[in-house]
C-alpha cells in the first residue's frame, strides 16, 4: 500500500469512527482539537488501524497520536518494515 | 396524586423486533424452542432454550462508537426505547452524529426520567477480560478492553439512554433479578403519580448468548431450568409435567409512561392506564420462593386495596408462570386464595421462555396489548393443569377492564402492576 492509499484509508477510518461522512480532514488536523475525538474514539481508531493494516500499535505510542500526519507516518513505517 | 398512562411501547424478543411481531406470534402460538448450541454443551449439560435473534447492530443503525461502548444487552434496550419513543410520538431532534444522539423537543427534559435495569448485565466483556488476564499472566502481550468496566456495569443501560436523549437529571438504574422489569416500571409509576416527574422512559434488558453458555449453565447448575429430554414439554408452566423454566438468551422491552395531563397536553395516544404498583420481599431464601406465599399474597392485597379495586374486578392476570415446580405451585396457591376462578390467567413465558429482567417489562407490554386488542394469548403447552384456575388454553376474546402483571425474583423480591383500560 503506498502513502496515498494509507492516507485515504486513515481518513475513511476517522470519518467512520466519528460517524461523519463529510468531515474535513487534512494531514495537519489535530485529532483532539480539530476533529474532537475523545478517548473512546481513539481506542476505536487504534483497534481499526491494527485490524486494517495488520499491525500492532504499542500502548506507549497512543500519547503521540496527536495529528493525522503522525498516524500516517507511523503506519507507513510499520507497513514498510512488515 | 396524578393519573399515570402508557403512551409508548417497544420490545425485542426471540420473535424479533416490535410489539406487532410479538403480539402476532403470541396469538399464533409460535414455538421458538430449540436445542442448546453445541458450544454450550458440557458432559453435564444439554437441553432446550429460546434463542434471541443474531442481530447485525451496524445495519440497525448503531455507530462504531456505540458498538464499542455497549454490549448487546444495552443495544437491545436502545432498540426497544426507539420503538417506544416513536409510538409515543416524542419529538426528537438529531444532535450528535457520533453517538446518534437526540434532543427531546417541546418537553421539559428536567421533568423526564429514565428508569433502566438489568438482572445480570454485560458479563461477556468481563468473561473476555478474564481470558485476557490469563494470557497476560502467561506472558502473552494483550490489550484489555478499555471499556470493560463501563460495558459490564448494570448502569450502562440507563446511562446509554440518558446519553442518547441528552438528559441531565433523573437517571435511575435498578436491578431486582427476574422481577426487574415489573419493579422498575413500578418505580417510574410512583415517581409520576407523586408528581416528581411528568414522563418516564423505562427499559429493561437481558442478553445471555455468552460463549460456552455461561448463564445457561449457571442456571442449569442451580436446578431451575427444564430438564426434560422431550421438546414437547420443555416449556409447560402450570402443567403437571413441568420440570423447570425454559431459558431465553435475550429480550428487551421499553415503555413510555406519562401523567395523564402531560399526555393530554401533547395530544398523545393513550394505550392504557397504570393504577397501581406494589412490591414485597420474601426474606426467606436467595433462590427459593417462600413456600407460604404470604408475601406474594400481601403484595396482591396491597395492590388492590391501594387502588380501591376488589379481586372480582380483575379480568386478567399475566402470571409470573415460569414452569419451575415450586414457583407455579406457590403462585397458583396464592391466586386461588384471592381471586375467583373466572379470572383469565396465562403465562407469556409459556411461549417466550424466561428473559430474566426483561420478562416483567415484556409481560407488562403483553398485558397492555391484551387490553387494547380485547384478546389474550394461550398458556401454551397446558395439558394437565395443576390448578382449577382459569388458565386459558387457546387465544380468547376478553374485554379487559382491570389486569395484573406480576413477577417474582431470585433473592425474594415480588412485584405487581395493576392496569386499567383507559377511559377519559
CSV table of C-alpha atoms in Angstrom, one decimal:
chain,number,residue,atom,x,y,z
A,1,UNK,CA,0.0,0.0,0.0
A,2,UNK,CA,1.5,3.4,-0.9
A,3,UNK,CA,1.3,6.5,1.1
A,4,UNK,CA,-1.6,8.0,-0.7
A,5,UNK,CA,-3.6,4.8,-0.2
A,6,UNK,CA,-2.7,4.8,3.5
A,7,UNK,CA,-3.9,8.4,3.9
A,8,UNK,CA,-7.2,7.6,2.2
A,9,UNK,CA,-7.7,4.6,4.4
A,10,UNK,CA,-7.0,6.6,7.6
A,11,UNK,CA,-9.3,9.4,6.5
A,12,UNK,CA,-12.0,6.8,5.9
A,13,UNK,CA,-11.5,5.2,9.3
A,14,UNK,CA,-11.6,8.5,11.1
A,15,UNK,CA,-14.8,9.5,9.3
A,16,UNK,CA,-16.4,6.2,10.1
A,17,UNK,CA,-15.3,6.4,13.8
A,18,UNK,CA,-16.9,9.8,14.1
A,19,UNK,CA,-19.9,8.8,12.0
A,20,UNK,CA,-19.4,11.8,9.9
A,21,UNK,CA,-19.1,11.2,6.1
A,22,UNK,CA,-18.3,14.8,5.2
A,23,UNK,CA,-15.8,15.5,7.9
A,24,UNK,CA,-13.0,17.7,6.6
A,25,UNK,CA,-9.6,16.2,7.4
A,26,UNK,CA,-6.1,17.0,6.3
A,27,UNK,CA,-2.7,15.9,7.4
A,28,UNK,CA,-2.3,18.8,9.9
A,29,UNK,CA,-5.6,18.0,11.6
A,30,UNK,CA,-5.2,17.6,15.4
A,31,UNK,CA,-7.3,14.6,16.3
A,32,UNK,CA,-8.4,16.2,19.6
A,33,UNK,CA,-8.6,19.9,18.9
A,34,UNK,CA,-9.7,19.8,15.3
A,35,UNK,CA,-11.5,16.5,14.9
A,36,UNK,CA,-12.8,16.5,18.5
A,37,UNK,CA,-12.0,12.8,19.0
A,38,UNK,CA,-12.4,11.6,22.6
A,39,UNK,CA,-10.7,8.6,24.3
A,40,UNK,CA,-13.3,6.1,23.1
A,41,UNK,CA,-12.8,7.3,19.5
A,42,UNK,CA,-9.1,7.0,20.0
A,43,UNK,CA,-9.4,3.4,21.1
A,44,UNK,CA,-11.8,2.6,18.2
A,45,UNK,CA,-9.3,4.1,15.7
A,46,UNK,CA,-6.3,2.2,17.1
A,47,UNK,CA,-8.2,-1.1,17.0
A,48,UNK,CA,-9.3,-0.4,13.5
A,49,UNK,CA,-5.8,0.6,12.3
A,50,UNK,CA,-4.4,-2.6,13.8
A,51,UNK,CA,-7.0,-4.7,12.0
A,52,UNK,CA,-6.9,-3.0,8.7
A,53,UNK,CA,-3.1,-2.7,8.3
A,54,UNK,CA,-2.3,-6.0,10.2
A,55,UNK,CA,0.0,-4.1,12.6
A,56,UNK,CA,0.4,-3.9,16.4
A,57,UNK,CA,0.5,-0.5,18.0
A,58,UNK,CA,2.3,-0.3,21.3
A,59,UNK,CA,0.3,1.2,24.2
A,60,UNK,CA,3.1,3.7,24.8
A,61,UNK,CA,2.6,5.1,21.3
A,62,UNK,CA,-1.0,6.3,22.0
A,63,UNK,CA,0.1,9.6,23.5
A,64,UNK,CA,2.0,10.5,20.4
A,65,UNK,CA,-1.1,10.1,18.1
A,66,UNK,CA,-1.9,13.8,18.1
A,67,UNK,CA,-2.0,14.7,14.4
A,68,UNK,CA,-3.2,12.8,11.4
A,69,UNK,CA,0.3,13.1,9.8
A,70,UNK,CA,1.9,11.4,12.8
A,71,UNK,CA,-0.5,8.5,12.5
A,72,UNK,CA,0.1,8.2,8.7
A,73,UNK,CA,3.9,8.3,9.2
A,74,UNK,CA,3.7,5.7,11.9
A,75,UNK,CA,1.5,3.3,9.9
A,76,UNK,CA,3.6,3.9,6.8
A,77,UNK,CA,6.8,3.0,8.7
A,78,UNK,CA,5.3,-0.2,10.2
A,79,UNK,CA,4.0,-1.1,6.8
A,80,UNK,CA,7.4,-0.7,5.1
A,81,UNK,CA,9.0,-2.8,7.8
A,82,UNK,CA,6.5,-5.6,7.7
B,1,UNK,CA,-51.9,12.2,43.0
B,2,UNK,CA,-51.5,12.1,39.3
B,3,UNK,CA,-53.1,9.6,37.0
B,4,UNK,CA,-50.4,7.6,35.0
B,5,UNK,CA,-50.9,6.4,31.4
B,6,UNK,CA,-48.8,4.5,28.9
B,7,UNK,CA,-48.3,6.2,25.6
B,8,UNK,CA,-45.4,4.1,24.0
B,9,UNK,CA,-44.2,0.5,24.0
B,10,UNK,CA,-41.3,-1.3,22.3
B,11,UNK,CA,-39.6,-4.7,22.6
B,12,UNK,CA,-37.1,-7.1,21.1
B,13,UNK,CA,-37.8,-10.7,21.7
B,14,UNK,CA,-37.0,-14.1,20.3
B,15,UNK,CA,-39.7,-13.4,17.7
B,16,UNK,CA,-37.8,-10.3,16.5
B,17,UNK,CA,-38.2,-6.6,16.9
B,18,UNK,CA,-41.5,-4.8,17.6
B,19,UNK,CA,-44.7,-5.2,19.6
B,20,UNK,CA,-46.7,-6.0,16.5
B,21,UNK,CA,-44.4,-9.0,15.8
B,22,UNK,CA,-44.6,-10.1,19.4
B,23,UNK,CA,-48.4,-9.9,19.5
B,24,UNK,CA,-48.9,-11.7,16.2
B,25,UNK,CA,-46.7,-14.6,17.2
B,26,UNK,CA,-48.1,-14.9,20.7
B,27,UNK,CA,-51.6,-15.2,19.2
B,28,UNK,CA,-50.3,-17.8,16.7
B,29,UNK,CA,-48.8,-19.8,19.5
B,30,UNK,CA,-45.4,-19.7,17.6
B,31,UNK,CA,-42.9,-22.1,19.1
B,32,UNK,CA,-39.3,-21.0,19.4
B,33,UNK,CA,-37.9,-23.8,21.4
B,34,UNK,CA,-34.5,-25.2,20.2
B,35,UNK,CA,-31.8,-27.5,21.4
B,36,UNK,CA,-29.0,-25.5,23.0
B,37,UNK,CA,-26.0,-24.8,20.7
B,38,UNK,CA,-23.2,-27.4,20.8
B,39,UNK,CA,-20.8,-24.7,22.1
B,40,UNK,CA,-22.9,-24.5,25.3
B,41,UNK,CA,-22.9,-28.3,26.0
B,42,UNK,CA,-20.8,-30.0,28.7
B,43,UNK,CA,-20.9,-33.6,29.8
B,44,UNK,CA,-23.5,-32.5,32.3
B,45,UNK,CA,-25.5,-30.1,30.3
B,46,UNK,CA,-27.9,-30.5,27.4
B,47,UNK,CA,-31.4,-29.2,26.9
B,48,UNK,CA,-33.5,-26.5,25.3
B,49,UNK,CA,-33.7,-22.8,25.2
B,50,UNK,CA,-35.5,-19.9,23.4
B,51,UNK,CA,-32.9,-18.3,21.1
B,52,UNK,CA,-32.7,-14.5,20.7
B,53,UNK,CA,-32.1,-13.5,17.0
B,54,UNK,CA,-28.5,-12.8,15.9
B,55,UNK,CA,-28.6,-9.1,15.1
B,56,UNK,CA,-26.3,-7.0,12.9
B,57,UNK,CA,-26.2,-3.9,15.1
B,58,UNK,CA,-24.3,-1.9,12.5
B,59,UNK,CA,-27.1,-2.5,10.0
B,60,UNK,CA,-29.6,-1.5,12.7
B,61,UNK,CA,-28.0,2.0,12.7
B,62,UNK,CA,-25.6,1.9,15.6
B,63,UNK,CA,-22.4,3.9,15.2
B,64,UNK,CA,-18.9,2.5,15.8
B,65,UNK,CA,-18.6,4.5,19.0
B,66,UNK,CA,-21.8,3.0,20.3
B,67,UNK,CA,-20.7,-0.5,19.3
B,68,UNK,CA,-17.5,-0.1,21.3
B,69,UNK,CA,-19.2,1.2,24.4
B,70,UNK,CA,-22.3,-1.0,24.6
B,71,UNK,CA,-22.9,-4.8,24.8
B,72,UNK,CA,-26.0,-6.3,23.1
B,73,UNK,CA,-27.8,-6.1,26.4
B,74,UNK,CA,-27.7,-2.3,26.1
B,75,UNK,CA,-28.1,-2.1,22.3
B,76,UNK,CA,-31.3,-4.2,22.6
B,77,UNK,CA,-32.6,-1.8,25.2
B,78,UNK,CA,-31.9,1.1,22.9
B,79,UNK,CA,-33.8,-0.6,20.1
B,80,UNK,CA,-36.9,-1.1,22.3
B,81,UNK,CA,-36.6,2.5,23.6
B,82,UNK,CA,-36.5,3.8,20.0
B,83,UNK,CA,-39.8,1.9,19.1
B,84,UNK,CA,-41.5,3.1,22.3
B,85,UNK,CA,-40.5,6.8,21.7
B,86,UNK,CA,-41.7,6.5,18.1
B,87,UNK,CA,-45.1,5.1,19.2
B,88,UNK,CA,-45.4,7.8,21.8
B,89,UNK,CA,-44.7,10.4,19.2
B,90,UNK,CA,-41.9,12.1,21.2
B,91,UNK,CA,-40.3,14.8,19.1
B,92,UNK,CA,-36.6,14.2,18.7
B,93,UNK,CA,-34.0,16.4,17.1
B,94,UNK,CA,-30.7,14.8,15.9
B,95,UNK,CA,-27.7,16.3,17.8
B,96,UNK,CA,-24.6,14.3,17.6
B,97,UNK,CA,-23.6,12.0,14.6
B,98,UNK,CA,-21.0,10.1,16.6
B,99,UNK,CA,-23.4,8.7,19.2
B,100,UNK,CA,-26.6,9.1,17.2
B,101,UNK,CA,-27.8,11.4,20.0
B,102,UNK,CA,-31.0,13.4,20.1
B,103,UNK,CA,-32.6,16.2,22.0
B,104,UNK,CA,-36.2,15.8,23.2
B,105,UNK,CA,-38.1,18.7,21.8
B,106,UNK,CA,-41.2,20.6,23.2
B,107,UNK,CA,-41.0,18.7,26.5
B,108,UNK,CA,-39.3,19.9,29.8
B,109,UNK,CA,-36.4,17.5,30.0
B,110,UNK,CA,-35.9,18.2,33.7
B,111,UNK,CA,-39.3,16.6,34.3
B,112,UNK,CA,-38.4,13.4,32.3
B,113,UNK,CA,-36.8,10.4,34.0
B,114,UNK,CA,-35.0,7.3,32.8
B,115,UNK,CA,-35.6,4.0,34.6
B,116,UNK,CA,-33.2,1.4,33.3
B,117,UNK,CA,-32.5,-2.1,34.6
B,118,UNK,CA,-31.0,-5.5,34.0
B,119,UNK,CA,-30.6,-8.6,36.1
B,120,UNK,CA,-27.1,-9.5,35.1
B,121,UNK,CA,-25.7,-7.0,32.6
B,122,UNK,CA,-22.9,-7.3,30.1
B,123,UNK,CA,-20.9,-10.2,31.5
B,124,UNK,CA,-19.4,-11.3,28.2
B,125,UNK,CA,-17.0,-8.4,28.4
B,126,UNK,CA,-15.8,-9.5,31.8
B,127,UNK,CA,-15.5,-13.1,30.6
B,128,UNK,CA,-13.3,-11.9,27.8
B,129,UNK,CA,-11.2,-9.7,30.2
B,130,UNK,CA,-10.7,-12.8,32.4
B,131,UNK,CA,-9.3,-14.7,29.4
B,132,UNK,CA,-7.1,-11.7,28.5
B,133,UNK,CA,-5.7,-11.6,32.0
B,134,UNK,CA,-4.9,-15.3,32.0
B,135,UNK,CA,-3.0,-14.8,28.8
B,136,UNK,CA,-1.2,-11.7,30.3
B,137,UNK,CA,-0.2,-13.7,33.3
B,138,UNK,CA,1.3,-16.3,31.0
B,139,UNK,CA,3.4,-13.7,29.4
B,140,UNK,CA,1.4,-13.0,26.3
B,141,UNK,CA,1.0,-9.4,25.5
B,142,UNK,CA,-2.6,-8.4,25.2
B,143,UNK,CA,-4.7,-5.3,25.5
B,144,UNK,CA,-7.7,-5.4,27.8
B,145,UNK,CA,-10.9,-3.8,26.6
B,146,UNK,CA,-10.6,-0.3,27.9
B,147,UNK,CA,-14.4,-0.1,28.2
B,148,UNK,CA,-14.8,-3.4,30.0
B,149,UNK,CA,-16.0,-1.8,33.3
B,150,UNK,CA,-18.4,0.6,31.5
B,151,UNK,CA,-19.8,-2.2,29.4
B,152,UNK,CA,-20.3,-4.6,32.3
B,153,UNK,CA,-21.9,-2.3,34.8
B,154,UNK,CA,-25.7,-2.7,35.1
B,155,UNK,CA,-25.9,1.1,35.0
B,156,UNK,CA,-24.8,1.0,31.3
B,157,UNK,CA,-28.4,0.7,30.1
B,158,UNK,CA,-29.8,3.7,32.0
B,159,UNK,CA,-26.7,5.8,31.2
B,160,UNK,CA,-26.8,4.9,27.5
B,161,UNK,CA,-30.5,6.0,27.2
B,162,UNK,CA,-29.7,9.2,29.1
B,163,UNK,CA,-26.8,10.0,26.7
B,164,UNK,CA,-28.9,9.2,23.7
B,165,UNK,CA,-31.6,11.6,24.8
B,166,UNK,CA,-29.3,14.4,26.2
B,167,UNK,CA,-30.8,14.3,29.7
B,168,UNK,CA,-29.1,15.7,32.8
B,169,UNK,CA,-31.3,14.7,35.6
B,170,UNK,CA,-33.5,11.8,36.9
B,171,UNK,CA,-31.4,8.9,35.6
B,172,UNK,CA,-32.3,5.8,37.6
B,173,UNK,CA,-31.0,2.3,37.4
B,174,UNK,CA,-32.4,-0.7,39.3
B,175,UNK,CA,-31.8,-4.4,39.5
B,176,UNK,CA,-34.2,-6.9,41.0
B,177,UNK,CA,-33.2,-10.1,39.2
B,178,UNK,CA,-36.3,-11.6,37.4
B,179,UNK,CA,-38.7,-9.0,38.8
B,180,UNK,CA,-36.6,-6.1,37.5
B,181,UNK,CA,-38.9,-5.2,34.6
B,182,UNK,CA,-42.0,-5.1,36.8
B,183,UNK,CA,-40.4,-3.2,39.7
B,184,UNK,CA,-38.6,-0.6,37.5
B,185,UNK,CA,-41.9,0.2,35.8
B,186,UNK,CA,-43.5,0.5,39.3
B,187,UNK,CA,-40.8,2.9,40.4
B,188,UNK,CA,-41.5,5.1,37.3
B,189,UNK,CA,-45.2,4.9,38.0
B,190,UNK,CA,-44.7,6.1,41.6
B,191,UNK,CA,-42.5,9.0,40.5
B,192,UNK,CA,-45.2,10.2,38.1
B,193,UNK,CA,-48.1,9.5,40.4
B,194,UNK,CA,-46.3,11.5,43.2
B,195,UNK,CA,-45.7,14.5,40.9
B,196,UNK,CA,-41.9,14.1,40.8
B,197,UNK,CA,-41.9,13.6,37.0
B,198,UNK,CA,-44.2,14.3,34.0
B,199,UNK,CA,-42.8,11.5,31.9
B,200,UNK,CA,-40.6,8.4,32.3
B,201,UNK,CA,-38.8,6.2,29.8
B,202,UNK,CA,-38.5,2.7,31.2
B,203,UNK,CA,-36.4,-0.1,29.8
B,204,UNK,CA,-35.0,-3.4,31.0
B,205,UNK,CA,-32.9,-5.9,29.0
B,206,UNK,CA,-31.1,-9.2,29.3
B,207,UNK,CA,-28.7,-10.8,26.9
B,208,UNK,CA,-27.1,-14.2,27.6
B,209,UNK,CA,-25.7,-15.6,24.4
B,210,UNK,CA,-22.3,-16.0,26.0
B,211,UNK,CA,-19.5,-18.3,24.9
B,212,UNK,CA,-20.0,-21.7,26.5
B,213,UNK,CA,-23.5,-20.7,27.6
B,214,UNK,CA,-22.2,-19.1,30.9
B,215,UNK,CA,-25.6,-18.0,32.2
B,216,UNK,CA,-27.5,-21.0,30.8
B,217,UNK,CA,-25.1,-23.4,32.5
B,218,UNK,CA,-25.2,-21.4,35.7
B,219,UNK,CA,-29.0,-21.6,35.9
B,220,UNK,CA,-28.8,-25.3,35.0
B,221,UNK,CA,-26.4,-25.9,37.8
B,222,UNK,CA,-28.9,-24.1,40.1
B,223,UNK,CA,-31.5,-26.7,39.1
B,224,UNK,CA,-34.0,-24.1,37.9
B,225,UNK,CA,-34.1,-25.0,34.2
B,226,UNK,CA,-36.3,-27.5,32.3
B,227,UNK,CA,-34.6,-30.9,32.4
B,228,UNK,CA,-36.9,-32.9,30.1
B,229,UNK,CA,-35.5,-34.6,27.0
B,230,UNK,CA,-38.9,-34.3,25.3
B,231,UNK,CA,-39.2,-31.0,23.5
B,232,UNK,CA,-43.0,-31.2,23.6
B,233,UNK,CA,-43.0,-30.3,27.3
B,234,UNK,CA,-39.8,-28.3,27.6
B,235,UNK,CA,-41.9,-25.3,28.4
B,236,UNK,CA,-45.1,-26.0,30.2
B,237,UNK,CA,-45.8,-23.6,33.0
B,238,UNK,CA,-48.7,-24.6,35.3
B,239,UNK,CA,-48.7,-28.2,34.0
B,240,UNK,CA,-48.1,-31.3,36.0
B,241,UNK,CA,-45.2,-32.3,33.6
B,242,UNK,CA,-43.2,-29.1,34.2
B,243,UNK,CA,-39.6,-29.5,35.3
B,244,UNK,CA,-38.2,-26.0,35.2
B,245,UNK,CA,-38.2,-22.8,33.2
B,246,UNK,CA,-37.2,-22.5,29.5
B,247,UNK,CA,-34.1,-20.3,29.4
B,248,UNK,CA,-34.2,-17.4,26.8
B,249,UNK,CA,-30.9,-15.9,25.9
B,250,UNK,CA,-32.2,-12.4,25.3
B,251,UNK,CA,-35.0,-9.9,25.4
B,252,UNK,CA,-35.7,-6.2,26.0
B,253,UNK,CA,-38.7,-4.0,26.5
B,254,UNK,CA,-39.5,-0.3,26.9
B,255,UNK,CA,-42.4,1.8,28.0
B,256,UNK,CA,-43.2,5.5,27.9
B,257,UNK,CA,-45.2,6.5,31.0
B,258,UNK,CA,-46.7,9.9,31.5
B,259,UNK,CA,-49.1,11.8,33.7
B,260,UNK,CA,-52.5,11.9,32.1
B,261,UNK,CA,-52.4,15.7,31.9
B,262,UNK,CA,-49.0,15.7,30.3
B,263,UNK,CA,-50.2,13.1,27.7
B,264,UNK,CA,-53.3,15.1,27.0
B,265,UNK,CA,-51.5,18.4,26.7
B,266,UNK,CA,-49.4,17.0,23.9
B,267,UNK,CA,-52.3,15.1,22.4
B,268,UNK,CA,-50.7,11.7,22.8
B,269,UNK,CA,-52.4,8.4,22.0
B,270,UNK,CA,-53.1,6.7,25.3
B,271,UNK,CA,-52.7,2.9,25.3
B,272,UNK,CA,-53.8,2.0,28.8
B,273,UNK,CA,-53.7,3.4,32.4
B,274,UNK,CA,-51.5,2.2,35.2
B,275,UNK,CA,-53.4,2.4,38.5
B,276,UNK,CA,-51.2,0.5,40.9
B,277,UNK,CA,-47.8,-0.9,41.9
B,278,UNK,CA,-46.9,-3.0,44.9
B,279,UNK,CA,-43.8,-5.0,45.9
B,280,UNK,CA,-42.8,-7.1,48.8
B,281,UNK,CA,-39.8,-9.2,49.9
B,282,UNK,CA,-39.9,-12.8,51.0
B,283,UNK,CA,-36.9,-12.5,53.4
B,284,UNK,CA,-36.6,-16.3,53.1
B,285,UNK,CA,-34.0,-17.7,50.6
B,286,UNK,CA,-31.8,-16.5,47.8
B,287,UNK,CA,-33.1,-18.9,45.2
B,288,UNK,CA,-36.3,-20.5,46.5
B,289,UNK,CA,-39.6,-18.7,47.0
B,290,UNK,CA,-41.2,-18.7,50.4
B,291,UNK,CA,-43.5,-21.8,50.5
B,292,UNK,CA,-46.2,-19.9,52.4
B,293,UNK,CA,-46.6,-17.4,49.6
B,294,UNK,CA,-47.7,-14.9,52.3
B,295,UNK,CA,-45.6,-12.0,50.9
B,296,UNK,CA,-47.0,-12.5,47.4
B,297,UNK,CA,-50.5,-12.5,48.9
B,298,UNK,CA,-49.7,-9.4,50.9
B,299,UNK,CA,-48.4,-7.7,47.7
B,300,UNK,CA,-51.5,-8.5,45.7
B,301,UNK,CA,-53.8,-7.4,48.5
B,302,UNK,CA,-51.9,-4.1,48.9
B,303,UNK,CA,-52.1,-3.7,45.1
B,304,UNK,CA,-55.8,-4.0,45.1
B,305,UNK,CA,-56.6,-2.1,48.2
B,306,UNK,CA,-54.3,0.9,47.4
B,307,UNK,CA,-56.2,1.3,44.1
B,308,UNK,CA,-59.6,0.6,45.8
B,309,UNK,CA,-60.2,-2.4,43.5
B,310,UNK,CA,-61.9,-5.6,44.6
B,311,UNK,CA,-60.5,-9.0,43.5
B,312,UNK,CA,-63.6,-9.7,41.5
B,313,UNK,CA,-62.9,-6.6,39.4
B,314,UNK,CA,-59.8,-8.2,37.9
B,315,UNK,CA,-60.5,-9.9,34.5
B,316,UNK,CA,-57.0,-11.0,33.6
B,317,UNK,CA,-53.7,-11.9,35.2
B,318,UNK,CA,-50.4,-12.2,33.3
B,319,UNK,CA,-48.7,-14.5,35.7
B,320,UNK,CA,-45.1,-14.9,36.5
B,321,UNK,CA,-45.6,-18.6,35.4
B,322,UNK,CA,-42.0,-19.8,35.0
B,323,UNK,CA,-42.6,-23.5,34.9
B,324,UNK,CA,-40.5,-24.3,38.0
B,325,UNK,CA,-42.2,-26.8,40.3
B,326,UNK,CA,-42.2,-24.6,43.3
B,327,UNK,CA,-42.9,-21.2,41.7
B,328,UNK,CA,-46.0,-22.4,39.8
B,329,UNK,CA,-47.3,-24.3,42.9
B,330,UNK,CA,-47.0,-21.2,45.2
B,331,UNK,CA,-48.3,-18.8,42.6
B,332,UNK,CA,-51.5,-20.8,41.9
B,333,UNK,CA,-52.0,-21.3,45.6
B,334,UNK,CA,-52.0,-17.6,46.3
B,335,UNK,CA,-54.1,-16.7,43.2
B,336,UNK,CA,-56.7,-19.3,44.3
B,337,UNK,CA,-56.9,-17.7,47.7
B,338,UNK,CA,-57.5,-14.2,46.4
B,339,UNK,CA,-59.3,-14.4,43.1
B,340,UNK,CA,-62.4,-16.2,41.8
B,341,UNK,CA,-62.0,-19.0,39.3
B,342,UNK,CA,-63.2,-16.9,36.3
B,343,UNK,CA,-60.2,-14.6,36.1
B,344,UNK,CA,-58.3,-15.4,32.9
B,345,UNK,CA,-54.7,-16.3,33.6
B,346,UNK,CA,-51.8,-17.0,31.3
B,347,UNK,CA,-48.0,-17.1,31.3
B,348,UNK,CA,-46.2,-15.3,28.5
B,349,UNK,CA,-43.1,-17.3,29.4
B,350,UNK,CA,-45.1,-20.4,28.2
B,351,UNK,CA,-44.3,-19.0,24.7
B,352,UNK,CA,-41.2,-16.8,25.0
B,353,UNK,CA,-39.3,-18.6,27.8
B,354,UNK,CA,-37.8,-16.7,30.6
B,355,UNK,CA,-36.0,-13.5,29.7
B,356,UNK,CA,-35.0,-12.7,33.3
B,357,UNK,CA,-35.0,-8.9,33.9
B,358,UNK,CA,-36.8,-8.2,30.6
B,359,UNK,CA,-39.7,-10.6,31.3
B,360,UNK,CA,-41.6,-8.2,33.6
B,361,UNK,CA,-41.3,-5.4,31.0
B,362,UNK,CA,-42.4,-7.7,28.1
B,363,UNK,CA,-45.3,-9.0,30.2
B,364,UNK,CA,-46.4,-5.5,31.0
B,365,UNK,CA,-46.4,-4.8,27.3
B,366,UNK,CA,-48.4,-8.1,26.6
B,367,UNK,CA,-50.9,-7.0,29.3
B,368,UNK,CA,-51.5,-3.7,27.6
B,369,UNK,CA,-51.7,-5.4,24.2
B,370,UNK,CA,-54.3,-7.7,25.7
B,371,UNK,CA,-56.4,-4.8,27.0
B,372,UNK,CA,-56.1,-2.9,23.7
B,373,UNK,CA,-56.9,-5.9,21.5
B,374,UNK,CA,-59.5,-7.5,23.8
B,375,UNK,CA,-57.7,-10.8,23.4
B,376,UNK,CA,-55.4,-12.9,25.5
B,377,UNK,CA,-52.9,-15.5,24.2
B,378,UNK,CA,-53.0,-19.0,25.4
B,379,UNK,CA,-51.0,-20.6,28.1
B,380,UNK,CA,-49.0,-22.8,25.8
B,381,UNK,CA,-48.4,-26.5,26.4
B,382,UNK,CA,-51.0,-26.9,29.0
B,383,UNK,CA,-52.5,-30.4,29.1
B,384,UNK,CA,-52.6,-31.3,32.8
B,385,UNK,CA,-53.2,-28.1,34.8
B,386,UNK,CA,-52.1,-28.0,38.4
B,387,UNK,CA,-55.0,-25.8,39.4
B,388,UNK,CA,-58.7,-25.2,38.7
B,389,UNK,CA,-58.0,-21.6,38.0
B,390,UNK,CA,-59.0,-20.3,34.5
B,391,UNK,CA,-55.6,-21.0,32.8
B,392,UNK,CA,-56.5,-20.2,29.2
B,393,UNK,CA,-55.7,-23.0,26.7
B,394,UNK,CA,-56.5,-21.1,23.5
B,395,UNK,CA,-56.4,-17.4,22.3
B,396,UNK,CA,-59.5,-16.0,24.0
B,397,UNK,CA,-61.6,-12.9,23.4
B,398,UNK,CA,-61.9,-10.8,26.6
B,399,UNK,CA,-62.9,-7.2,27.2
B,400,UNK,CA,-60.5,-6.5,30.0
B,401,UNK,CA,-61.2,-3.6,32.4
B,402,UNK,CA,-58.6,-4.4,35.0
B,403,UNK,CA,-55.5,-6.6,34.7
B,404,UNK,CA,-52.5,-7.5,36.8
B,405,UNK,CA,-48.9,-8.5,35.7
B,406,UNK,CA,-46.8,-10.0,38.4
B,407,UNK,CA,-43.1,-11.1,38.8
B,408,UNK,CA,-41.0,-12.9,41.4
B,409,UNK,CA,-37.3,-13.0,41.6
B,410,UNK,CA,-34.2,-14.7,43.0
B,411,UNK,CA,-33.4,-13.0,46.2
B,412,UNK,CA,-37.1,-12.9,47.1
B,413,UNK,CA,-38.4,-9.8,45.6
B,414,UNK,CA,-42.1,-9.8,44.4
B,415,UNK,CA,-43.6,-7.1,42.2
B,416,UNK,CA,-47.0,-6.4,40.6
B,417,UNK,CA,-48.5,-3.8,38.4
B,418,UNK,CA,-52.2,-3.0,38.1
B,419,UNK,CA,-53.5,-1.8,34.7
B,420,UNK,CA,-56.8,-0.4,33.6
B,421,UNK,CA,-58.5,0.1,30.3
B,422,UNK,CA,-58.1,3.8,29.6
B,423,UNK,CA,-61.3,5.9,29.9
B,424,UNK,CA,-61.3,9.7,29.9
